[in-house]
Every structure is written in C-alpha cells, then in structure tokens.
Amino acid sequence: SGQPEGVTEFVAFSEFLAKTTGMQSELAERGKTIEDMYHLMAAFGVQARSDDVASVKMLGSQLTALSALVDDVAAGQEERTAHFAESIEASIGALRTRATEVLASSKDSRLTDGDTELADAIDLVAGLDEQLHEVKAESVRLAEYQEVLKRPVTRYDEVEDLEAAMRLKRNLWHGIHDWGAQVDEWNGAPFDALDPELMQKEVTKYAKTVSQCEKGLAPNTALPILKERVETFKGMVPVVVSMRNEALKEHHWKQIEEAIGSAIERGEGFTLGYLLELRVSEFKDAIEAVSTAATQEKILEELLAKVEGMWKSLEFAVNSYKEQKDVFILGGVDDVLAVLEETQVLVQTILGSRFIGPLQKRVDDWDKKLRLFSETLDEWLAVQRSWMYLESIFKAQDIQRQLPNEYKQFDQVNKHWLALMRKTNADATALKCATAPKLLEKLQSSNATLDKIQKNLEDYLEMKRAAFPRFFFLSNDELLEILAQARDPQAVQPHLIKCFDNIKKLDFGSSPTSVDISGMYSQEGERVGLGKNLKARGTVEQWLGYVEEAMVKSLRAEMKQGLLDYQGQERLAWAKSHIAQVVLTVAMMYWCKEVEEVLDAEGDTVGGLGVYLTKAKQQLEDLARAVGGKLTGLERKALVALITGDVHNRDIVTTMIKERVDSRSSFTWAMQLRFYWEQDVDDTVVRQVNTRTLYGYEYQGALSRLVVTPLTDRCWMTLTGALHVGLGGAPAGPAGTGKTESVKDLAKGIGRQCVVFNCSDQLDYKMMGKLFSGVAQTGCWTCLDEFNRIDIEVLSVVAQQLLTIRQALTAKADHFVFEGREIRLKPTEGVFITMNPGYAGRTELPDNLKALFR
C-alpha cells in the first residue's frame, strides 16, 4: 500500500509494522508444521485436495516474500520516524502554547470576585473545564504517539498547573452553589426528618474544600463567602445532634427553652430554619449539656429498669422439711444472693452518678429496699439454721421436760417460723416476702431468742459434762441424743464405746425395760460382772457415774482375786479362768516378783536368772501348744496377748543375763515397766525408773497387745517420765512408725482410757478446750494425732490451756479454773501429741508449746 501521510497514519502504520515483525517467527513455525503434516499424509498414502496441495507448495515462497517485504519496509522506518517526530514536536509546542493561554484565561478576575454572579461564574468555570479537557486529551494523544515511536514521553507542566488551578476554582464555585442548595433543603425539611450523621458528613466535606482553597488560592473575595456559610452551619450541627437526641423528655425541652430564652413551637413549622431564626447555635454549650444529661439519665433509667426487671419474678426456693405436712424451709438462695449482689452494685452505680436528679427518689427507695432485703435475708437464714438445729432437739419430750423455759421460748419462735414459711410457700416472690413490714424486727427477735436458747442449751450440756466428764468426748448431737432418751437407759448403749475404752454394751438382762445392770461386755464379747444393786435410775449422768465406779471396783476385785489364784492353779488353767485384762496384768506382777526374788537372793544372781529364763521359756512353750489347740475366741485372744508379753519378758531376762545384772537397782531393770500389788495401798502400782502411778482399771476387754521393741521401751520410759513432772509426751517420726499405737498400748498396760483425736486445720481453741476439760476431769489420756496440722493461732491458745493444766498439776490442786470455769482435776491425766515433720501444710510448734512436751 501507499506510504502514511499524516502523524496519525504513521503511528498506526508503525504499530502494524511492529506487530507484523513480531509474528514472523510464529508464521514460519506454523508453515513448517503444515508442510510436515502434508509430507506425513503423502508417506501414508492419504489423499488431499489438489488445490490444498498447491497452496502448501506455494506457502514457503509466500512466507519468504512476506519476510522480505517486512525487512524492506523496516529498513526505511527510521528515516520516516525521524520525519514524523519533528511533526510531533511541533504539535507539542502548539499544545504548550494552548495550555498557557487557557491557564491565563483561568486567572480571570471574575473567578476570584465575590460579587460575580453565581450563574456567570459557573458558566465561566464550565467553559474553562471544556478547554482543559481538550488540552488534556491532546497531551494524552501525543504521549501515546511518543510511546509507539519509542521516543521519550514529554511531561506537560503547563497542563498540570492548569488542572490544579481549575480544580480549586471549580471546587470553590461548585461548593458555593451546591452548599447553598443543600442548606436550603435542610432549612425547609421537618426537624425530625434531619439526619445529623449526614449533616456532619457534608459539613466536614465542605470544610475540607474551604481548607484546600485557602492553601491553594491567592486571597480573594469569593472564598470567604463559602467559608462563612460553612462555618455558620458547622456550629449548628452539634445543636442539631443534641436536639435530635431521642432521650430528650419534656423537662429537658423546658430546660432548653430556659437556656435560649424563648419558647420552641414543636409543631408542623418546627424546621432547622426556624431554629436558625431562634439563633440556637449561640447556646450550643447549654443545649449540649442538657442533651448529655438526657442521655445519661436514660442510661440510668435503663439500669434501674434492669434492677426492677431482675426482681420482678424472682422467687425463693421453698422446700418441705423432713416430709412434714405444712412445714417448710428455704432452699438454696445462691441465685437470690447473686441477683442481690448484682442489683446492689447497679443501684450504687446509679447513686454515684451526677445525673441522678429526676431518679433520686426511686433510686433511694430501691437502695433502702435492697439493704432491708439483705439484712432480712441474713437474719432469715440465721433463724432457719438455728431452728433446724433446735427443732429436732425440742421434739424430744425428755428435753422439753428438762428445759421447760427454753422449750417455751422455742415454741413461740416455732409458731412464728411456721406461719412465716407457710406464707412464703403461698407466695414466694423474694422481694415481697423479705421486705414485708416488721419482718426484720421479728426475725431479729427470733434470732436473739434462739441464741439465748442455744447458750442455755450449751450451759445445760456443760453441766451434764461436769457431772460425768466422759461426756466431753461426745459431740453435742450425740449427747443430746442420749438426753433426749433419758427415760430409756438402754438407748445409751450405742454411745458407751465413746465414753469408755471398751465397753460395748451393758447387761440389762432380757427385759427391754430393765434398769438393773449386772455386767458389761467388751467389743470382743467378754463379760465382766458389775456387782449387785447397780441400777440405771436417776439422771443419765448419775447412773453412768455409778457404772464407772462399778467398773473400777469390779476390775480391782477381779485383779485381786486373780493375784490370789495365780499360785494355787496351773498357769494355763488360771489364764483361762480369768478375764484377759487381769491375766495380762497379774502375769506382769508375778514376772516382776519372781525376777526381783532372784535379784535379791544371795549367791549367783546371773545363774538364778538363767534358771528363771528356762522356766520362762517352758511357760512360753506351754502357751504356744495351748494356742494350737482347741480354745474359745476369747481364750485365744487372751493367750496370744499373754504370749506377746511373755516374749518381751523373756527378752528382758536374756538381756539382763548378758549384762550380768545382779541388783534390782540396775538401770537395765529399773527402766522396765514393772507391776506390783503394794500392800500399803492394797492396790496395783506401776513403776518405771523413778516414776510411780496407780493402775487405772479402765476396762480394756480382750484386745491384742503391741509387740514391744527396745525402741518402744525407751519411748514408754520418756512418756512416763514426762507425766511424772507434769509434762506431755511428743513421739515424733514418719507416718506409720507406731507413734500413736505406742501411746495407746502404754495406756492399755496401765489401765488408762486413751482418747485418740485426729487434728486438722479446722480445729479451734474452743474445741480443744472442751477436749482438755474432759481429759483433766476424767484423768484419762488423749493422743492428738498430727498435732502440727492445727493453725498456729490456735496452737498459741492451746499452749496457754496446757500450761494452765500443768500449773494445777504442779500445785497438786484437785480443782482449778479452766476457760472461765472451775473444774475437777485428776492427776492421772495425760496429753500426748504425734507429729509428722516435714510434710506440706504442717506448722512449726511455738516454743512455749514445745516446752510442755518431751
């Protein structure tokens, strides 16, 4: 075809040439593929149309001709490009001149004169915008030509300057026009239809336009027009936001009217224009303050409504009490307490707000109501706890008879309680129930009465315990259970094992109403007679005291008889014919007597001990054969315990022979636990080293005995030595090493009751004081296991309690003041503690407490 004549044709021609040149390799490859396919078809005898075969043959020459033509045209392209580039440069110069001319036109003074008619200014801006568009389009076209011709693209600063200048002037005059229209629309619209968010958005937009024009335009008289209009309305937006607040109520509108000094007609003519006429923007701060207060008041009202809603349907859980008809108690109150706590926090939050004004009275009423509810519920639950405890006690007629005044007082409280709970069951609305008139005063009175009853009841139980101190080892509930059945002596049977070491039950004969006591049974079934004329008459503490006296008297008589029978009977027959406790103790007496006879004899003492050792071994062999034979259960237990003691005695004699002991004053002998029947006191006496104590005659039954090791001997020697000087004993060592069992077995050996008490961090000084009071008055022992688990604060008081008892022992007093009460003191009492040092949760004993134990 012909050569391009103009710049536009040449640019299109150049684009086509570049495209065709780029396709040469692709066309050659495609032509070769076609030729290969037709060669393959011919090789396999595939017939093709003759005209297609002819075209294929001509394809190679055509591609070669095309390539030659492209090369020929490309050879002259550089010359043509240089020619047309000159033409483009000329067009660029013309464009720059045109842009400069339009820029000069944009500086028309009418566009910066505030007196210019708005329509004229808008038309002038439109004309300039059209010219700007033409100049910019031409610059883009020329840039594209330069890119095609691979020439550097020219940057048109004049066009950019023109565009920046026109952008600001366009925004200025369109802003004046559009803002005016927008304000007119807002001024005429009903006030309630205004969208404050949209207004704020528009004001921000036009304020930004003003700011840009101030920075980019020279000082002029047009911009202040837009700025003034925007600034004027900018101050109005917060007022609109405040007055469109949905939280505003009638009293808030009155406050706004007072602030602006004018009434506001909120009818059909209530528009933004109307408010502008009232110049409300001048009172922006006052109106905003009223609106803020309204918002906060609404929040407070919602909180108060939440409080009211939570209590509206909240009910107490009311349960039947022990399936009794028309007797009810409150169930779990966790949900009620949770609501109470939450609503109290909400009410305090409202009270702490400075916007409470209109709600003050309602909130104050709720505050008083919740305080009353909280106080009443506390008293209610306290009455319920005390009532549930005392109700089961005063149901017993024996208690009613023994505490008539307290029962009368309880009956009055009981009537009020039953009536209150029936009423609550009928309508369990929590707030209504607990804020009923005078209910708090009635509950407080009931609580005071119940506290007084409980104190009197405690004093009554203390009186019973003072009369029979072994009651100290029973809980209040167990003691009350006994007292509630005082007219049925046989009802005491289940609790005997806690009062005595091993009295399982008393022998009342076959009649269920019998009061005659003929004997006592151990847990193993061993029976010991208690003499004649022992009757369960009078108060329970009186006749149990008689049982204790009869136990000691009977066991002492059995001991004396066993001692007398020992020499007159064969040893095995003698052991079968006496109770286990007597057998063990008398056997120990005769062992001591026979060993000391050898030690006191003149001549070869060691040889004499050897002869006695042979006798002791023979006795053990006889007992071993007997155990392998036919025996009753009790006989077997007694003989096994006797063998345990005899084995230890044999070992002691063996040791004495090895150490060639020849005198009863030898420490090897003196350190042993020795039993004697001393004629001057006509009683059993137990000695060890320099200590001496009377046998206790606490009934032990047919219990097994501990295997005594040399460590046990040393432990016992320390314990008896501590008691001798009025101190306690404190065996220490890891768990399971026999600390408690060693104390218990020593108590069995000398006929003492031993009360084992497992300590924990829940113990308080009152519980410990009650235990020590019982120990001091009964003369028994107590073994406090894991003593160092008690809290350090309690241990400090315990140290003072034990010091008081020791001072009374040292003074050999028979009565002393303990915990504010004067009580009896038996010198045989003993307090022992065991500890597992090094375990988690254990307390280090205070020094003043350590000093009271060995």
PDB file of N, CA and C in Angstrom, residues 111-193:
ATOM      1  N   LEU A 111     -13.440  35.077  38.563  1.00  0.00           N
ATOM      2  CA  LEU A 111     -13.475  33.826  39.351  1.00  0.00           C
ATOM      3  C   LEU A 111     -12.972  34.013  40.782  1.00  0.00           C
ATOM      4  N   THR A 112     -12.422  35.187  41.085  1.00  0.00           N
ATOM      5  CA  THR A 112     -11.979  35.444  42.460  1.00  0.00           C
ATOM      6  C   THR A 112     -12.734  36.612  43.087  1.00  0.00           C
ATOM      7  N   ASP A 113     -13.737  37.088  42.367  1.00  0.00           N
ATOM      8  CA  ASP A 113     -14.528  38.228  42.850  1.00  0.00           C
ATOM      9  C   ASP A 113     -15.822  37.717  43.452  1.00  0.00           C
ATOM     10  N   GLY A 114     -16.017  38.054  44.717  1.00  0.00           N
ATOM     11  CA  GLY A 114     -17.225  37.595  45.397  1.00  0.00           C
ATOM     12  C   GLY A 114     -18.484  38.204  44.856  1.00  0.00           C
ATOM     13  N   ASP A 115     -18.370  39.309  44.073  1.00  0.00           N
ATOM     14  CA  ASP A 115     -19.563  39.960  43.531  1.00  0.00           C
ATOM     15  C   ASP A 115     -20.011  39.336  42.219  1.00  0.00           C
ATOM     16  N   THR A 116     -19.226  38.447  41.645  1.00  0.00           N
ATOM     17  CA  THR A 116     -19.603  37.792  40.393  1.00  0.00           C
ATOM     18  C   THR A 116     -20.878  36.990  40.602  1.00  0.00           C
ATOM     19  N   GLU A 117     -21.760  37.108  39.618  1.00  0.00           N
ATOM     20  CA  GLU A 117     -22.988  36.325  39.689  1.00  0.00           C
ATOM     21  C   GLU A 117     -22.633  34.837  39.674  1.00  0.00           C
ATOM     22  N   LEU A 118     -23.330  34.084  40.507  1.00  0.00           N
ATOM     23  CA  LEU A 118     -23.017  32.650  40.647  1.00  0.00           C
ATOM     24  C   LEU A 118     -23.184  31.916  39.315  1.00  0.00           C
ATOM     25  N   ALA A 119     -24.251  32.268  38.551  1.00  0.00           N
ATOM     26  CA  ALA A 119     -24.505  31.588  37.269  1.00  0.00           C
ATOM     27  C   ALA A 119     -23.401  31.908  36.270  1.00  0.00           C
ATOM     28  N   ASP A 120     -22.924  33.179  36.261  1.00  0.00           N
ATOM     29  CA  ASP A 120     -21.847  33.543  35.356  1.00  0.00           C
ATOM     30  C   ASP A 120     -20.574  32.796  35.712  1.00  0.00           C
ATOM     31  N   ALA A 121     -20.289  32.727  36.993  1.00  0.00           N
ATOM     32  CA  ALA A 121     -19.068  32.043  37.438  1.00  0.00           C
ATOM     33  C   ALA A 121     -19.113  30.557  37.089  1.00  0.00           C
ATOM     34  N   ILE A 122     -20.283  29.964  37.231  1.00  0.00           N
ATOM     35  CA  ILE A 122     -20.421  28.534  36.931  1.00  0.00           C
ATOM     36  C   ILE A 122     -20.227  28.312  35.435  1.00  0.00           C
ATOM     37  N   ASP A 123     -20.798  29.220  34.582  1.00  0.00           N
ATOM     38  CA  ASP A 123     -20.638  29.091  33.129  1.00  0.00           C
ATOM     39  C   ASP A 123     -19.179  29.250  32.731  1.00  0.00           C
ATOM     40  N   LEU A 124     -18.499  30.253  33.333  1.00  0.00           N
ATOM     41  CA  LEU A 124     -17.100  30.501  33.032  1.00  0.00           C
ATOM     42  C   LEU A 124     -16.245  29.280  33.404  1.00  0.00           C
ATOM     43  N   VAL A 125     -16.534  28.711  34.557  1.00  0.00           N
ATOM     44  CA  VAL A 125     -15.801  27.514  35.002  1.00  0.00           C
ATOM     45  C   VAL A 125     -16.056  26.360  34.043  1.00  0.00           C
ATOM     46  N   ALA A 126     -17.288  26.223  33.566  1.00  0.00           N
ATOM     47  CA  ALA A 126     -17.627  25.138  32.647  1.00  0.00           C
ATOM     48  C   ALA A 126     -16.858  25.280  31.340  1.00  0.00           C
ATOM     49  N   GLY A 127     -16.771  26.550  30.814  1.00  0.00           N
ATOM     50  CA  GLY A 127     -16.035  26.767  29.581  1.00  0.00           C
ATOM     51  C   GLY A 127     -14.561  26.431  29.736  1.00  0.00           C
ATOM     52  N   LEU A 128     -13.993  26.886  30.824  1.00  0.00           N
ATOM     53  CA  LEU A 128     -12.582  26.590  31.088  1.00  0.00           C
ATOM     54  C   LEU A 128     -12.359  25.098  31.260  1.00  0.00           C
ATOM     55  N   ASP A 129     -13.318  24.413  31.901  1.00  0.00           N
ATOM     56  CA  ASP A 129     -13.214  22.959  32.099  1.00  0.00           C
ATOM     57  C   ASP A 129     -13.207  22.239  30.757  1.00  0.00           C
ATOM     58  N   GLU A 130     -14.006  22.772  29.804  1.00  0.00           N
ATOM     59  CA  GLU A 130     -14.066  22.153  28.484  1.00  0.00           C
ATOM     60  C   GLU A 130     -12.729  22.292  27.766  1.00  0.00           C
ATOM     61  N   GLN A 131     -12.148  23.510  27.843  1.00  0.00           N
ATOM     62  CA  GLN A 131     -10.844  23.723  27.229  1.00  0.00           C
ATOM     63  C   GLN A 131      -9.773  22.851  27.891  1.00  0.00           C
ATOM     64  N   LEU A 132      -9.853  22.748  29.237  1.00  0.00           N
ATOM     65  CA  LEU A 132      -8.910  21.900  29.979  1.00  0.00           C
ATOM     66  C   LEU A 132      -9.008  20.459  29.492  1.00  0.00           C
ATOM     67  N   HIS A 133     -10.246  20.017  29.260  1.00  0.00           N
ATOM     68  CA  HIS A 133     -10.465  18.647  28.813  1.00  0.00           C
ATOM     69  C   HIS A 133      -9.808  18.425  27.441  1.00  0.00           C
ATOM     70  N   GLU A 134      -9.949  19.408  26.529  1.00  0.00           N
ATOM     71  CA  GLU A 134      -9.371  19.290  25.189  1.00  0.00           C
ATOM     72  C   GLU A 134      -7.843  19.236  25.271  1.00  0.00           C
ATOM     73  N   VAL A 135      -7.263  20.146  26.083  1.00  0.00           N
ATOM     74  CA  VAL A 135      -5.808  20.199  26.219  1.00  0.00           C
ATOM     75  C   VAL A 135      -5.281  18.894  26.810  1.00  0.00           C
ATOM     76  N   LYS A 136      -5.979  18.412  27.793  1.00  0.00           N
ATOM     77  CA  LYS A 136      -5.521  17.186  28.468  1.00  0.00           C
ATOM     78  C   LYS A 136      -5.632  15.993  27.518  1.00  0.00           C
ATOM     79  N   ALA A 137      -6.705  15.931  26.712  1.00  0.00           N
ATOM     80  CA  ALA A 137      -6.883  14.828  25.754  1.00  0.00           C
ATOM     81  C   ALA A 137      -5.764  14.850  24.726  1.00  0.00           C
ATOM     82  N   GLU A 138      -5.389  16.083  24.250  1.00  0.00           N
ATOM     83  CA  GLU A 138      -4.311  16.203  23.270  1.00  0.00           C
ATOM     84  C   GLU A 138      -2.974  15.759  23.855  1.00  0.00           C
ATOM     85  N   SER A 139      -2.749  16.088  25.136  1.00  0.00           N
ATOM     86  CA  SER A 139      -1.482  15.693  25.775  1.00  0.00           C
ATOM     87  C   SER A 139      -1.398  14.182  25.900  1.00  0.00           C
ATOM     88  N   VAL A 140      -2.515  13.574  26.177  1.00  0.00           N
ATOM     89  CA  VAL A 140      -2.542  12.105  26.287  1.00  0.00           C
ATOM     90  C   VAL A 140      -2.262  11.475  24.929  1.00  0.00           C
ATOM     91  N   ARG A 141      -2.864  12.062  23.823  1.00  0.00           N
ATOM     92  CA  ARG A 141      -2.693  11.508  22.479  1.00  0.00           C
ATOM     93  C   ARG A 141      -1.229  11.613  22.044  1.00  0.00           C
ATOM     94  N   LEU A 142      -0.629  12.745  22.295  1.00  0.00           N
ATOM     95  CA  LEU A 142       0.769  12.932  21.920  1.00  0.00           C
ATOM     96  C   LEU A 142       1.698  12.001  22.702  1.00  0.00           C
ATOM     97  N   ALA A 143       1.387  11.784  23.947  1.00  0.00           N
ATOM     98  CA  ALA A 143       2.195  10.873  24.773  1.00  0.00           C
ATOM     99  C   ALA A 143       2.127   9.455  24.222  1.00  0.00           C
ATOM    100  N   GLU A 144       0.913   9.067  23.744  1.00  0.00           N
ATOM    101  CA  GLU A 144       0.758   7.722  23.171  1.00  0.00           C
ATOM    102  C   GLU A 144       1.596   7.596  21.888  1.00  0.00           C
ATOM    103  N   TYR A 145       1.610   8.685  21.036  1.00  0.00           N
ATOM    104  CA  TYR A 145       2.404   8.663  19.810  1.00  0.00           C
ATOM    105  C   TYR A 145       3.871   8.453  20.147  1.00  0.00           C
ATOM    106  N   GLN A 146       4.327   9.173  21.186  1.00  0.00           N
ATOM    107  CA  GLN A 146       5.734   9.084  21.556  1.00  0.00           C
ATOM    108  C   GLN A 146       6.092   7.671  22.026  1.00  0.00           C
ATOM    109  N   GLU A 147       5.185   7.040  22.724  1.00  0.00           N
ATOM    110  CA  GLU A 147       5.437   5.674  23.208  1.00  0.00           C
ATOM    111  C   GLU A 147       5.555   4.703  22.036  1.00  0.00           C
ATOM    112  N   VAL A 148       4.664   4.877  21.004  1.00  0.00           N
ATOM    113  CA  VAL A 148       4.700   3.985  19.839  1.00  0.00           C
ATOM    114  C   VAL A 148       5.990   4.177  19.059  1.00  0.00           C
ATOM    115  N   LEU A 149       6.397   5.443  18.910  1.00  0.00           N
ATOM    116  CA  LEU A 149       7.605   5.742  18.151  1.00  0.00           C
ATOM    117  C   LEU A 149       8.872   5.558  18.989  1.00  0.00           C
ATOM    118  N   LYS A 150       8.671   5.110  20.204  1.00  0.00           N
ATOM    119  CA  LYS A 150       9.791   4.838  21.117  1.00  0.00           C
ATOM    120  C   LYS A 150      10.636   6.086  21.342  1.00  0.00           C
ATOM    121  N   ARG A 151       9.926   7.178  21.541  1.00  0.00           N
ATOM    122  CA  ARG A 151      10.565   8.448  21.864  1.00  0.00           C
ATOM    123  C   ARG A 151      10.249   8.812  23.316  1.00  0.00           C
ATOM    124  N   PRO A 152      11.105   9.563  23.998  1.00  0.00           N
ATOM    125  CA  PRO A 152      10.812   9.965  25.385  1.00  0.00           C
ATOM    126  C   PRO A 152       9.477  10.700  25.475  1.00  0.00           C
ATOM    127  N   VAL A 153       8.672  10.304  26.509  1.00  0.00           N
ATOM    128  CA  VAL A 153       7.350  10.924  26.683  1.00  0.00           C
ATOM    129  C   VAL A 153       7.532  12.271  27.369  1.00  0.00           C
ATOM    130  N   THR A 154       6.917  13.281  26.791  1.00  0.00           N
ATOM    131  CA  THR A 154       7.049  14.650  27.314  1.00  0.00           C
ATOM    132  C   THR A 154       6.121  14.860  28.506  1.00  0.00           C
ATOM    133  N   ARG A 155       6.633  15.605  29.519  1.00  0.00           N
ATOM    134  CA  ARG A 155       5.806  15.964  30.690  1.00  0.00           C
ATOM    135  C   ARG A 155       5.318  17.400  30.481  1.00  0.00           C
ATOM    136  N   TYR A 156       4.012  17.612  30.660  1.00  0.00           N
ATOM    137  CA  TYR A 156       3.404  18.914  30.384  1.00  0.00           C
ATOM    138  C   TYR A 156       3.107  19.622  31.687  1.00  0.00           C
ATOM    139  N   ASP A 157       4.039  20.387  32.213  1.00  0.00           N
ATOM    140  CA  ASP A 157       3.835  21.101  33.481  1.00  0.00           C
ATOM    141  C   ASP A 157       2.724  22.127  33.350  1.00  0.00           C
ATOM    142  N   GLU A 158       2.629  22.711  32.160  1.00  0.00           N
ATOM    143  CA  GLU A 158       1.585  23.728  31.948  1.00  0.00           C
ATOM    144  C   GLU A 158       0.194  23.127  32.112  1.00  0.00           C
ATOM    145  N   VAL A 159       0.044  21.870  31.620  1.00  0.00           N
ATOM    146  CA  VAL A 159      -1.260  21.189  31.742  1.00  0.00           C
ATOM    147  C   VAL A 159      -1.556  20.869  33.217  1.00  0.00           C
ATOM    148  N   GLU A 160      -0.530  20.420  33.924  1.00  0.00           N
ATOM    149  CA  GLU A 160      -0.726  20.086  35.347  1.00  0.00           C
ATOM    150  C   GLU A 160      -1.067  21.324  36.152  1.00  0.00           C
ATOM    151  N   ASP A 161      -0.378  22.442  35.847  1.00  0.00           N
ATOM    152  CA  ASP A 161      -0.680  23.694  36.556  1.00  0.00           C
ATOM    153  C   ASP A 161      -2.110  24.134  36.269  1.00  0.00           C
ATOM    154  N   LEU A 162      -2.500  23.997  34.992  1.00  0.00           N
ATOM    155  CA  LEU A 162      -3.859  24.378  34.604  1.00  0.00           C
ATOM    156  C   LEU A 162      -4.885  23.505  35.332  1.00  0.00           C
ATOM    157  N   GLU A 163      -4.599  22.216  35.397  1.00  0.00           N
ATOM    158  CA  GLU A 163      -5.544  21.294  36.053  1.00  0.00           C
ATOM    159  C   GLU A 163      -5.675  21.610  37.541  1.00  0.00           C
ATOM    160  N   ALA A 164      -4.528  21.892  38.237  1.00  0.00           N
ATOM    161  CA  ALA A 164      -4.574  22.219  39.664  1.00  0.00           C
ATOM    162  C   ALA A 164      -5.345  23.510  39.901  1.00  0.00           C
ATOM    163  N   ALA A 165      -5.096  24.508  39.051  1.00  0.00           N
ATOM    164  CA  ALA A 165      -5.778  25.794  39.225  1.00  0.00           C
ATOM    165  C   ALA A 165      -7.274  25.641  39.012  1.00  0.00           C
ATOM    166  N   MET A 166      -7.653  24.877  37.997  1.00  0.00           N
ATOM    167  CA  MET A 166      -9.071  24.697  37.704  1.00  0.00           C
ATOM    168  C   MET A 166      -9.774  23.848  38.764  1.00  0.00           C
ATOM    169  N   ARG A 167      -9.031  22.877  39.329  1.00  0.00           N
ATOM    170  CA  ARG A 167      -9.650  22.029  40.358  1.00  0.00           C
ATOM    171  C   ARG A 167     -10.108  22.891  41.542  1.00  0.00           C
ATOM    172  N   LEU A 168      -9.248  23.789  42.031  1.00  0.00           N
ATOM    173  CA  LEU A 168      -9.584  24.619  43.189  1.00  0.00           C
ATOM    174  C   LEU A 168     -10.729  25.585  42.861  1.00  0.00           C
ATOM    175  N   LYS A 169     -10.664  26.203  41.678  1.00  0.00           N
ATOM    176  CA  LYS A 169     -11.717  27.182  41.343  1.00  0.00           C
ATOM    177  C   LYS A 169     -13.048  26.484  41.066  1.00  0.00           C
ATOM    178  N   ARG A 170     -12.940  25.309  40.427  1.00  0.00           N
ATOM    179  CA  ARG A 170     -14.167  24.526  40.216  1.00  0.00           C
ATOM    180  C   ARG A 170     -14.809  24.170  41.565  1.00  0.00           C
ATOM    181  N   ASN A 171     -13.980  23.629  42.523  1.00  0.00           N
ATOM    182  CA  ASN A 171     -14.487  23.241  43.845  1.00  0.00           C
ATOM    183  C   ASN A 171     -15.075  24.442  44.585  1.00  0.00           C
ATOM    184  N   LEU A 172     -14.415  25.611  44.422  1.00  0.00           N
ATOM    185  CA  LEU A 172     -14.898  26.816  45.113  1.00  0.00           C
ATOM    186  C   LEU A 172     -16.298  27.188  44.647  1.00  0.00           C
ATOM    187  N   TRP A 173     -16.457  27.351  43.320  1.00  0.00           N
ATOM    188  CA  TRP A 173     -17.761  27.826  42.841  1.00  0.00           C
ATOM    189  C   TRP A 173     -18.834  26.742  42.873  1.00  0.00           C
ATOM    190  N   HIS A 174     -18.458  25.485  42.594  1.00  0.00           N
ATOM    191  CA  HIS A 174     -19.459  24.422  42.750  1.00  0.00           C
ATOM    192  C   HIS A 174     -19.840  24.261  44.223  1.00  0.00           C
ATOM    193  N   GLY A 175     -18.856  24.470  45.134  1.00  0.00           N
ATOM    194  CA  GLY A 175     -19.149  24.383  46.567  1.00  0.00           C
ATOM    195  C   GLY A 175     -20.133  25.444  46.990  1.00  0.00           C
ATOM    196  N   ILE A 176     -19.920  26.705  46.473  1.00  0.00           N
ATOM    197  CA  ILE A 176     -20.858  27.778  46.820  1.00  0.00           C
ATOM    198  C   ILE A 176     -22.257  27.429  46.321  1.00  0.00           C
ATOM    199  N   HIS A 177     -22.306  26.873  45.106  1.00  0.00           N
ATOM    200  CA  HIS A 177     -23.616  26.526  44.534  1.00  0.00           C
ATOM    201  C   HIS A 177     -24.268  25.352  45.271  1.00  0.00           C
ATOM    202  N   ASP A 178     -23.504  24.239  45.408  1.00  0.00           N
ATOM    203  CA  ASP A 178     -24.086  23.008  45.992  1.00  0.00           C
ATOM    204  C   ASP A 178     -24.399  23.187  47.477  1.00  0.00           C
ATOM    205  N   TRP A 179     -23.518  23.892  48.228  1.00  0.00           N
ATOM    206  CA  TRP A 179     -23.765  24.091  49.661  1.00  0.00           C
ATOM    207  C   TRP A 179     -25.024  24.913  49.894  1.00  0.00           C
ATOM    208  N   GLY A 180     -25.205  25.928  49.064  1.00  0.00           N
ATOM    209  CA  GLY A 180     -26.418  26.746  49.196  1.00  0.00           C
ATOM    210  C   GLY A 180     -27.667  25.912  49.001  1.00  0.00           C
ATOM    211  N   ALA A 181     -27.619  25.026  47.945  1.00  0.00           N
ATOM    212  CA  ALA A 181     -28.785  24.170  47.687  1.00  0.00           C
ATOM    213  C   ALA A 181     -29.037  23.206  48.852  1.00  0.00           C
ATOM    214  N   GLN A 182     -27.933  22.669  49.388  1.00  0.00           N
ATOM    215  CA  GLN A 182     -28.066  21.717  50.490  1.00  0.00           C
ATOM    216  C   GLN A 182     -28.649  22.378  51.742  1.00  0.00           C
ATOM    217  N   VAL A 183     -28.135  23.582  52.049  1.00  0.00           N
ATOM    218  CA  VAL A 183     -28.636  24.306  53.226  1.00  0.00           C
ATOM    219  C   VAL A 183     -30.101  24.659  53.057  1.00  0.00           C
ATOM    220  N   ASP A 184     -30.491  25.079  51.845  1.00  0.00           N
ATOM    221  CA  ASP A 184     -31.902  25.400  51.604  1.00  0.00           C
ATOM    222  C   ASP A 184     -32.780  24.172  51.832  1.00  0.00           C
ATOM    223  N   GLU A 185     -32.279  23.024  51.379  1.00  0.00           N
ATOM    224  CA  GLU A 185     -33.053  21.777  51.579  1.00  0.00           C
ATOM    225  C   GLU A 185     -33.201  21.464  53.071  1.00  0.00           C
ATOM    226  N   TRP A 186     -32.101  21.597  53.838  1.00  0.00           N
ATOM    227  CA  TRP A 186     -32.161  21.305  55.279  1.00  0.00           C
ATOM    228  C   TRP A 186     -33.057  22.289  56.027  1.00  0.00           C
ATOM    229  N   ASN A 187     -32.944  23.554  55.635  1.00  0.00           N
ATOM    230  CA  ASN A 187     -33.731  24.577  56.342  1.00  0.00           C
ATOM    231  C   ASN A 187     -35.221  24.346  56.194  1.00  0.00           C
ATOM    232  N   GLY A 188     -35.613  23.803  55.048  1.00  0.00           N
ATOM    233  CA  GLY A 188     -37.043  23.626  54.810  1.00  0.00           C
ATOM    234  C   GLY A 188     -37.591  22.292  55.264  1.00  0.00           C
ATOM    235  N   ALA A 189     -36.722  21.328  55.569  1.00  0.00           N
ATOM    236  CA  ALA A 189     -37.184  19.977  55.946  1.00  0.00           C
ATOM    237  C   ALA A 189     -37.674  19.959  57.397  1.00  0.00           C
ATOM    238  N   PRO A 190     -38.671  19.097  57.727  1.00  0.00           N
ATOM    239  CA  PRO A 190     -39.093  18.954  59.129  1.00  0.00           C
ATOM    240  C   PRO A 190     -37.890  18.561  59.994  1.00  0.00           C
ATOM    241  N   PHE A 191     -37.815  19.138  61.184  1.00  0.00           N
ATOM    242  CA  PHE A 191     -36.634  18.924  62.036  1.00  0.00           C
ATOM    243  C   PHE A 191     -36.442  17.437  62.367  1.00  0.00           C
ATOM    244  N   ASP A 192     -37.546  16.729  62.575  1.00  0.00           N
ATOM    245  CA  ASP A 192     -37.443  15.320  62.956  1.00  0.00           C
ATOM    246  C   ASP A 192     -36.928  14.445  61.823  1.00  0.00           C
ATOM    247  N   ALA A 193     -36.971  15.004  60.566  1.00  0.00           N
ATOM    248  CA  ALA A 193     -36.525  14.208  59.412  1.00  0.00           C
ATOM    249  C   ALA A 193     -35.042  14.388  59.125  1.00  0.00           C
TER     250      ALA A 193
END
